Short mmCIF file of C-alpha atoms in Angstrom, two decimals:
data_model
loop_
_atom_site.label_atom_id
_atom_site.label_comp_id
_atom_site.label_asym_id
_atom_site.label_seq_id
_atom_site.Cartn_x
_atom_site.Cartn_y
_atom_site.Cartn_z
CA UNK X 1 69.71 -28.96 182.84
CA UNK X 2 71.55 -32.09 184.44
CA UNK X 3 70.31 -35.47 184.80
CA UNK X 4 68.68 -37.79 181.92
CA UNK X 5 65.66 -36.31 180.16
CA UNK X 6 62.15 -38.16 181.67
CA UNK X 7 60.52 -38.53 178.29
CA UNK X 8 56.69 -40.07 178.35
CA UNK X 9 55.27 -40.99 174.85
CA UNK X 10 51.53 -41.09 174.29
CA UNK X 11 49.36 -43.79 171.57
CA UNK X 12 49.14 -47.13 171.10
CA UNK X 13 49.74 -49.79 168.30
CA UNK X 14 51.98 -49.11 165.45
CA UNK X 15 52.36 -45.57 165.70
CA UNK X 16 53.26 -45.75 169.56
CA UNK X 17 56.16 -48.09 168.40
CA UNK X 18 57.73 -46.39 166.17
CA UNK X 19 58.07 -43.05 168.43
CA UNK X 20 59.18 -45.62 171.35
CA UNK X 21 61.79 -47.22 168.68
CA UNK X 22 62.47 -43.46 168.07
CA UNK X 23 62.96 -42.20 171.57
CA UNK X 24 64.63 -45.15 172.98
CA UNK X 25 67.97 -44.15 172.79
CA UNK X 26 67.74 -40.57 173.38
CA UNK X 27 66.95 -41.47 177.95
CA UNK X 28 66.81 -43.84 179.72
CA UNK X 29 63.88 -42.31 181.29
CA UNK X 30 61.37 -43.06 179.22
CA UNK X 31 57.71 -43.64 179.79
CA UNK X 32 55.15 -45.59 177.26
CA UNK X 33 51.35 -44.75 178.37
CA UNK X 34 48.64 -47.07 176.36
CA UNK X 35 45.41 -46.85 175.18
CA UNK X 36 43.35 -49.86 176.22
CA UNK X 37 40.13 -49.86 173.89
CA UNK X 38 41.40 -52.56 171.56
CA UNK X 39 38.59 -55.21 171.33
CA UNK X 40 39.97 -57.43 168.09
CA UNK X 41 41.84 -59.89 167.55
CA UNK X 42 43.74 -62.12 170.31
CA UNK X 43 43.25 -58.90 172.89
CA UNK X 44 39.35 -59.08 172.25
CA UNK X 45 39.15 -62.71 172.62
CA UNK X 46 41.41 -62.53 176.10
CA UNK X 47 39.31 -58.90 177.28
CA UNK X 48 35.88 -60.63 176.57
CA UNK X 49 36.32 -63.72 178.49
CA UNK X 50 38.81 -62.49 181.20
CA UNK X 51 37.23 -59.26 181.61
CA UNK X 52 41.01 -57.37 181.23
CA UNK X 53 42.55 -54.78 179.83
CA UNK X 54 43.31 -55.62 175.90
CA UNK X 55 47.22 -56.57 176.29
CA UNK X 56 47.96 -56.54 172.92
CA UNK X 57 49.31 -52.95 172.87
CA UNK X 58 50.73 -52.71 175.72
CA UNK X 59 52.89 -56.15 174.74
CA UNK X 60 53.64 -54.08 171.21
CA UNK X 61 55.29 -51.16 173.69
CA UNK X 62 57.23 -53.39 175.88
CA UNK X 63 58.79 -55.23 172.77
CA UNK X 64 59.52 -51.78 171.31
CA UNK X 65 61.98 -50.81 174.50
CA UNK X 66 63.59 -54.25 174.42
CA UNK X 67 67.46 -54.94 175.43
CA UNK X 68 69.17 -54.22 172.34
CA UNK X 69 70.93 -57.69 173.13
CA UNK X 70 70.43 -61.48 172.23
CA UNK X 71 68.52 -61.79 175.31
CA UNK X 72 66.17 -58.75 174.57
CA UNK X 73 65.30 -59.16 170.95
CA UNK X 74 64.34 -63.01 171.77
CA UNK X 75 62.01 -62.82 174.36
CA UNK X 76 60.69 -59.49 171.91
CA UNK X 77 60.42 -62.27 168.97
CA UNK X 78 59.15 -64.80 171.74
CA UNK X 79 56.01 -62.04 172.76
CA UNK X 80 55.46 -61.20 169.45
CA UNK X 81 55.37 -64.93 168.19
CA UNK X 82 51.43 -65.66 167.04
CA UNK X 83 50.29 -68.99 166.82
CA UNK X 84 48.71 -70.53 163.93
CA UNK X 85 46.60 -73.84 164.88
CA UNK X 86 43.25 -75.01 164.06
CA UNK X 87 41.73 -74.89 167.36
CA UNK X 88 41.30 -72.16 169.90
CA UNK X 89 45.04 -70.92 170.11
CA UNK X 90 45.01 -69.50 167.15
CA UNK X 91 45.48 -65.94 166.47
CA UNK X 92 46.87 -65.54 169.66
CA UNK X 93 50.06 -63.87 170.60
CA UNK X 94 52.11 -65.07 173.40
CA UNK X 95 52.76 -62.02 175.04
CA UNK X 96 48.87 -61.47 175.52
CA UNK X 97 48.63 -64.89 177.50
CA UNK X 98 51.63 -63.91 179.63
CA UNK X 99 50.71 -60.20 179.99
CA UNK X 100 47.32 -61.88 181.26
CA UNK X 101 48.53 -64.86 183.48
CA UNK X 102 50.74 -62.06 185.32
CA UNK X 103 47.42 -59.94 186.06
CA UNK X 104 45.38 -62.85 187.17
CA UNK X 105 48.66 -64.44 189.17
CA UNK X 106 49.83 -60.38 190.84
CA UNK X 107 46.30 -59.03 190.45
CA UNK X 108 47.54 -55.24 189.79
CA UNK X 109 48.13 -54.39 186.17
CA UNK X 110 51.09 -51.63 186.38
CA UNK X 111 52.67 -54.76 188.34
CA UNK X 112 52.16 -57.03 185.86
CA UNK X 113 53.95 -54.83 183.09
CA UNK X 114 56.68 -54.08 185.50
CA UNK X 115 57.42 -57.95 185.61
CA UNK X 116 57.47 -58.08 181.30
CA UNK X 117 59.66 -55.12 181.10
CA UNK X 118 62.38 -56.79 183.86
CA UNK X 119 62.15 -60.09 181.25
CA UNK X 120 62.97 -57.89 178.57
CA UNK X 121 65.25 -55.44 180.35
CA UNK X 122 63.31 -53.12 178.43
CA UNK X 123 64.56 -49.37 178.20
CA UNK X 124 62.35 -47.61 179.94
CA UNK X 125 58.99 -48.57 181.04
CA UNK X 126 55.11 -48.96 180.37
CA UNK X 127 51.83 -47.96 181.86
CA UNK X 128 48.09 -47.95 180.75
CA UNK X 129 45.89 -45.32 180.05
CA UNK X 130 43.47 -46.94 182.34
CA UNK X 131 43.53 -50.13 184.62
CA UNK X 132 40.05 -50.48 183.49
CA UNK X 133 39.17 -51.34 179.57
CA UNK X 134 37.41 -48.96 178.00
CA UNK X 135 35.27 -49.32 174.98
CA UNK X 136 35.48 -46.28 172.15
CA UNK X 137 32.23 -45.32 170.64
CA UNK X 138 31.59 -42.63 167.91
CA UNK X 139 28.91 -40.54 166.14
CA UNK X 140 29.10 -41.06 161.98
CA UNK X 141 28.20 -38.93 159.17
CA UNK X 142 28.13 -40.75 155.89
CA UNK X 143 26.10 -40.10 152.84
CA UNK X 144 23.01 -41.45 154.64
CA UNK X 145 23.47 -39.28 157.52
CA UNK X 146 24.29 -40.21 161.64
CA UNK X 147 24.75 -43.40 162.70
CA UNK X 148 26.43 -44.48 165.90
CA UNK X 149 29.54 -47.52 165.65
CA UNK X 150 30.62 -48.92 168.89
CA UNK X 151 34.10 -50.57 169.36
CA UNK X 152 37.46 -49.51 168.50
CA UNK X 153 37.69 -51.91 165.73
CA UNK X 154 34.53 -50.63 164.33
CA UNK X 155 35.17 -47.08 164.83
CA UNK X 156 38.75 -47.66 163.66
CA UNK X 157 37.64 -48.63 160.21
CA UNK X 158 33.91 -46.48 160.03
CA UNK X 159 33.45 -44.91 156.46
CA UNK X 160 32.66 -41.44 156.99
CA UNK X 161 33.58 -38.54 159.12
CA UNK X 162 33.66 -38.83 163.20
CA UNK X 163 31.42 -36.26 164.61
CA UNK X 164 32.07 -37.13 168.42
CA UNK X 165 33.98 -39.83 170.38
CA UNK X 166 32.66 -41.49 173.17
CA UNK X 167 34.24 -43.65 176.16
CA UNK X 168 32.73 -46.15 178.21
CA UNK X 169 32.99 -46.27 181.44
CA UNK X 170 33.15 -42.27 181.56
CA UNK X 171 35.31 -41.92 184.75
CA UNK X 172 38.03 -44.98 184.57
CA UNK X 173 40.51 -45.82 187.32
CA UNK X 174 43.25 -43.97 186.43
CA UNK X 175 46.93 -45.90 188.10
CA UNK X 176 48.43 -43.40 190.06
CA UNK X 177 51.57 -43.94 187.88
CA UNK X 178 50.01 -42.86 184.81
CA UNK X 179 49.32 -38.82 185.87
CA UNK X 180 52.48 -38.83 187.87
CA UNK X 181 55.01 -39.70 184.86
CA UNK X 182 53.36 -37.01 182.65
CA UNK X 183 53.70 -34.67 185.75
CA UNK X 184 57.06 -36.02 186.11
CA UNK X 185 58.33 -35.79 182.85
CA UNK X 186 60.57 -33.00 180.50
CA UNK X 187 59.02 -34.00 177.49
CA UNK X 188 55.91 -35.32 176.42
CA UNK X 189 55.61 -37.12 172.89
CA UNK X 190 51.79 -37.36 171.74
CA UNK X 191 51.06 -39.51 168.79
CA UNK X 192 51.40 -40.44 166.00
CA UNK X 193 48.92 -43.22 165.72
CA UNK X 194 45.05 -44.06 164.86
CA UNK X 195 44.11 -40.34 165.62
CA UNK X 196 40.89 -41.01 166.83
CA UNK X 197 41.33 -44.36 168.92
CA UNK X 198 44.83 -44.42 169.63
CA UNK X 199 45.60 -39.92 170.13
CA UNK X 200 42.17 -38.10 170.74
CA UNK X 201 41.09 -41.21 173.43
CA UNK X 202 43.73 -39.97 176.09
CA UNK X 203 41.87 -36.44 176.65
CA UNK X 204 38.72 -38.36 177.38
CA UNK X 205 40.05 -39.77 180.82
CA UNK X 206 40.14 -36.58 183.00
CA UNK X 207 43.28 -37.09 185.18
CA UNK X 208 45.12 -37.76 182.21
CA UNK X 209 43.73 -35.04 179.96
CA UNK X 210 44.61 -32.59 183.18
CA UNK X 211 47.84 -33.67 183.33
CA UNK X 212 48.40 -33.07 179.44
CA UNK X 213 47.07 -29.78 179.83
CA UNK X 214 49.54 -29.18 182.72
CA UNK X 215 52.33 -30.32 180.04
CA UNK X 216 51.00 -28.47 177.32
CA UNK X 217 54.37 -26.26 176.96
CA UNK X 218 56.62 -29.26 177.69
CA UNK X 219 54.54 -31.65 174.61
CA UNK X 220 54.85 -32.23 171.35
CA UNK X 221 52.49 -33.15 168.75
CA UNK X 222 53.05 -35.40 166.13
CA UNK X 223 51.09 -35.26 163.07
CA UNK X 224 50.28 -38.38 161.24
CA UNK X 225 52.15 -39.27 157.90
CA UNK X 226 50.37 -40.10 154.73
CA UNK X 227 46.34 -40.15 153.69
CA UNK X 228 45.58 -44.30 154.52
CA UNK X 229 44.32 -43.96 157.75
CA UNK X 230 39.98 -45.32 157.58
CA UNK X 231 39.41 -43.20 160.56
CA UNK X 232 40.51 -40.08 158.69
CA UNK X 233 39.94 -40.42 155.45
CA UNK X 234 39.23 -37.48 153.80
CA UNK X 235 40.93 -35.50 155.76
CA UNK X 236 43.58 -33.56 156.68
CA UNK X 237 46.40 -32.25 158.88
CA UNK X 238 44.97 -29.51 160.02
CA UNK X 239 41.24 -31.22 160.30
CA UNK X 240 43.34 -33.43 163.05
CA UNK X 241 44.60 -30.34 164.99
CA UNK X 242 40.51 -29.25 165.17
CA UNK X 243 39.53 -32.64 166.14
CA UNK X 244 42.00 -32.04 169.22
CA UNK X 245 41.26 -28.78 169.52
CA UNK X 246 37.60 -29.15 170.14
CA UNK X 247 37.88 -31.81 172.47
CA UNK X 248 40.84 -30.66 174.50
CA UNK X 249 40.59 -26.70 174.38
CA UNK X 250 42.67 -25.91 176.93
CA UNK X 251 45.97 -27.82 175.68
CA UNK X 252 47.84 -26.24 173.87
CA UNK X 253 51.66 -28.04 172.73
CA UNK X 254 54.32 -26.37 172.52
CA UNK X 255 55.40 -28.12 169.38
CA UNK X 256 53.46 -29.57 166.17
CA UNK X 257 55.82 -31.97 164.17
CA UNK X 258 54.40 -32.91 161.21
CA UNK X 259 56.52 -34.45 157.71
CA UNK X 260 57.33 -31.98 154.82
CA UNK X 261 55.04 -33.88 152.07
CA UNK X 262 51.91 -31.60 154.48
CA UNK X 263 53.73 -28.35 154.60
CA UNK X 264 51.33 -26.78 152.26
CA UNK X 265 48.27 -28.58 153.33
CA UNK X 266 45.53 -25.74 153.24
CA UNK X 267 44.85 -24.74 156.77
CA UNK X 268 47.31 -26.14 158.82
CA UNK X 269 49.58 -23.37 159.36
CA UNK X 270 46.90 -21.26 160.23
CA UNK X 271 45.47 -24.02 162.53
CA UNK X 272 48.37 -24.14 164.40
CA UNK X 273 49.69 -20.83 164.56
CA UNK X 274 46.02 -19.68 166.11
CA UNK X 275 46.59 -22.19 168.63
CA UNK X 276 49.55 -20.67 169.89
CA UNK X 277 52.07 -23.20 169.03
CA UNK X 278 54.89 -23.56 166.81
CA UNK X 279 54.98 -25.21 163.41
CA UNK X 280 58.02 -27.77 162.75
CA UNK X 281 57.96 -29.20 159.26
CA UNK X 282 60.92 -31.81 158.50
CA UNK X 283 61.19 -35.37 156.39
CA UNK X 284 59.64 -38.15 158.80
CA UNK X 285 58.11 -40.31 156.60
CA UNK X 286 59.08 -43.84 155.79
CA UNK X 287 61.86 -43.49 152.77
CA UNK X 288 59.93 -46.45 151.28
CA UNK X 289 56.84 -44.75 151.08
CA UNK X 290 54.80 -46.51 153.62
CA UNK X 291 52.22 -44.28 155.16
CA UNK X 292 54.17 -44.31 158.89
CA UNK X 293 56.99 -42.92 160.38
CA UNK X 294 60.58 -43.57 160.00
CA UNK X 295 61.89 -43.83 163.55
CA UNK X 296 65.46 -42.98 162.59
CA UNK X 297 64.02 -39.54 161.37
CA UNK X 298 61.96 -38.49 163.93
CA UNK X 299 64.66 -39.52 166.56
CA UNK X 300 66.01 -36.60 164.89
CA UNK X 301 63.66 -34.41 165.16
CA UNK X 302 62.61 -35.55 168.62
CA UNK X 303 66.03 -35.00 170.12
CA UNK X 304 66.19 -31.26 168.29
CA UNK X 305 63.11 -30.64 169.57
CA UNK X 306 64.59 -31.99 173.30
CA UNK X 307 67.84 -29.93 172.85
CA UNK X 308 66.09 -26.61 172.03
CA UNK X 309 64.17 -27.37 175.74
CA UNK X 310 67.39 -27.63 177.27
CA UNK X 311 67.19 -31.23 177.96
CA UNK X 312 69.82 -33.76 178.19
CA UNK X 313 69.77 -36.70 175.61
CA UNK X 314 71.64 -39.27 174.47
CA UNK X 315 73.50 -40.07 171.25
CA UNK X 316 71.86 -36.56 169.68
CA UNK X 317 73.61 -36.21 165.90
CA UNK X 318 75.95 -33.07 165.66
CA UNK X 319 74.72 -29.85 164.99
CA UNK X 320 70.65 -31.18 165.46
CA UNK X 321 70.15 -28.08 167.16
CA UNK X 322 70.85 -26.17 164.35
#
């Protein structure tokens, strides 16, 4: 293949940033797309009385692709700084109120990212799931039975097991940017992140979840790290892969990363052979033992996985491909 590997990553919050840290270096072409159902904190406060999309992970993306300069990494530090007061500014980041002032000032979202990302001189760019904010609702089973929690917050941190997700509105403008970078692109990173709010919540918005399924045998999955995550608790890997597997059944990835402490998690082999997809188990995990993703690691892994695909990256290590 010639040309620069178009590489689009999937998620939002933490776990979106560390496979954007990851992938960073490998293109130059490189894609974030958002989730937009975050309703606490400073994004809730700015979505409920401006009516917006929640900027708060978007502005975590952008920071993640910034210069790797002086420049970059303090206007990164300078979005990221949150203020502490006693009156209404507290809480809030700064990124959120600029992300905001250029949607109300430009009055087109993808626009208004475009602008942050040129301030950063980020590597690569970000779009949203939706240019309309969605709210995430879920069905419940606990010990007392079904209940329903509405919010991502809410469902984010629900004790029990999720039973069915739920978006609202059901049919969200989609920004013609969004389906044509997954169409557009050589690789497609989905997850890791909140599995539920942050993973599953992209194959609820139909031109998105048709363009995954288009990209099914140029994705890959990656599994989450760890057992700390509320919205899974109790389960597994391979309870994940059915969650997506129910929802979405016609995608099908050609790759499913996941670290080497769940190699022998019962199920998950089987779960993802029967899908039709290929198994790659390899040491991702945070050395110190934090339940996420170190992005030094799965740059590794990423860029075998974009070698074996044919694809052009940058900066590979020798001999990743095997």
């Amino acid at each position: 293949m010639t040309g620069e590997a178009r590489i689009v990553a999937l998620g939002g919050g933490h776990g979106l940033y560390a496979s954007l840290t990851a992938l960073r270096d490998l293109t130059p072409e490189l894609t974030a797309i958002v989730t937009v159902a975050d309703d606490g904190g400073s994004s809730g406060r700015l979505r409920s009385e401006l009516g917006i999309v929640p900027p708060g992970d978007l502005r975590m993306a952008l920071s993640a692709l910034c210069a790797d300069n002086d420049w970059g990494r303090t206007w990164r530090d300078v979005l990221q700084w949150r203020f502490a007061t006693d009156g209404p500014l507290n809480g809030h980041a700064l990124g959120n109120l600029l992300i905001a002032a250029l949607w109300e000032r430009n009055g087109d979202v993808v626009d208004g990212l475009a602008w942050v990302a040129s301030l950063l001189q980020a590597h690569g760019r970000v779009l949203p799931l939706s240019a309309d904010p969605l709210e995430v609702s879920a069905l419940v089973r606990d010990d007392s039975g079904v209940r329903e929690v509405q919010g991502q917050v809410a469902v984010a941190t629900a004790h029990g097991s999720i039973e069915e997700l739920r978006l609202s509105p059901a049919s969200p403008v989609v920004p013609r940017e969004t389906v044509e970078a997954i169409d557009a692109a050589d690789l497609v990173v989905l997850g890791p992140g909140s599995w539920y709010t942050s993973v599953l919540t992209h194959f609820m918005v139909r031109p998105v979840a048709d363009a995954l399924v288009r990209a099914g045998q140029r994705s890959v999955l990656v599994l989450n790290v760890g057992h700390d995550d509320e919205e899974t608790a109790g389960t597994g890997r391979a309870d994940d892969v059915r969650a997506l597997q129910r929802m979405a059944p016609d995608f099908v990835p050609r790759t499913v990363l996941v670290d080497s402490e769940h190699r022998d998690e019962p199920g998950l082999a089987d779960a993802v052979g029967r899908w039709g997809a290929r198994l790659l188990v390899a040491p991702v995990r945070d050395g110190l033992g934090a339940p996420a993703h170190d992005p030094h690691a799965l740059r590794r892994e990423l860029a075998r996985v974009a070698i074996e695909q044919g694809l052009a990256v940058r900066g590979a290590e020798r001999g990743v491909a095997g």
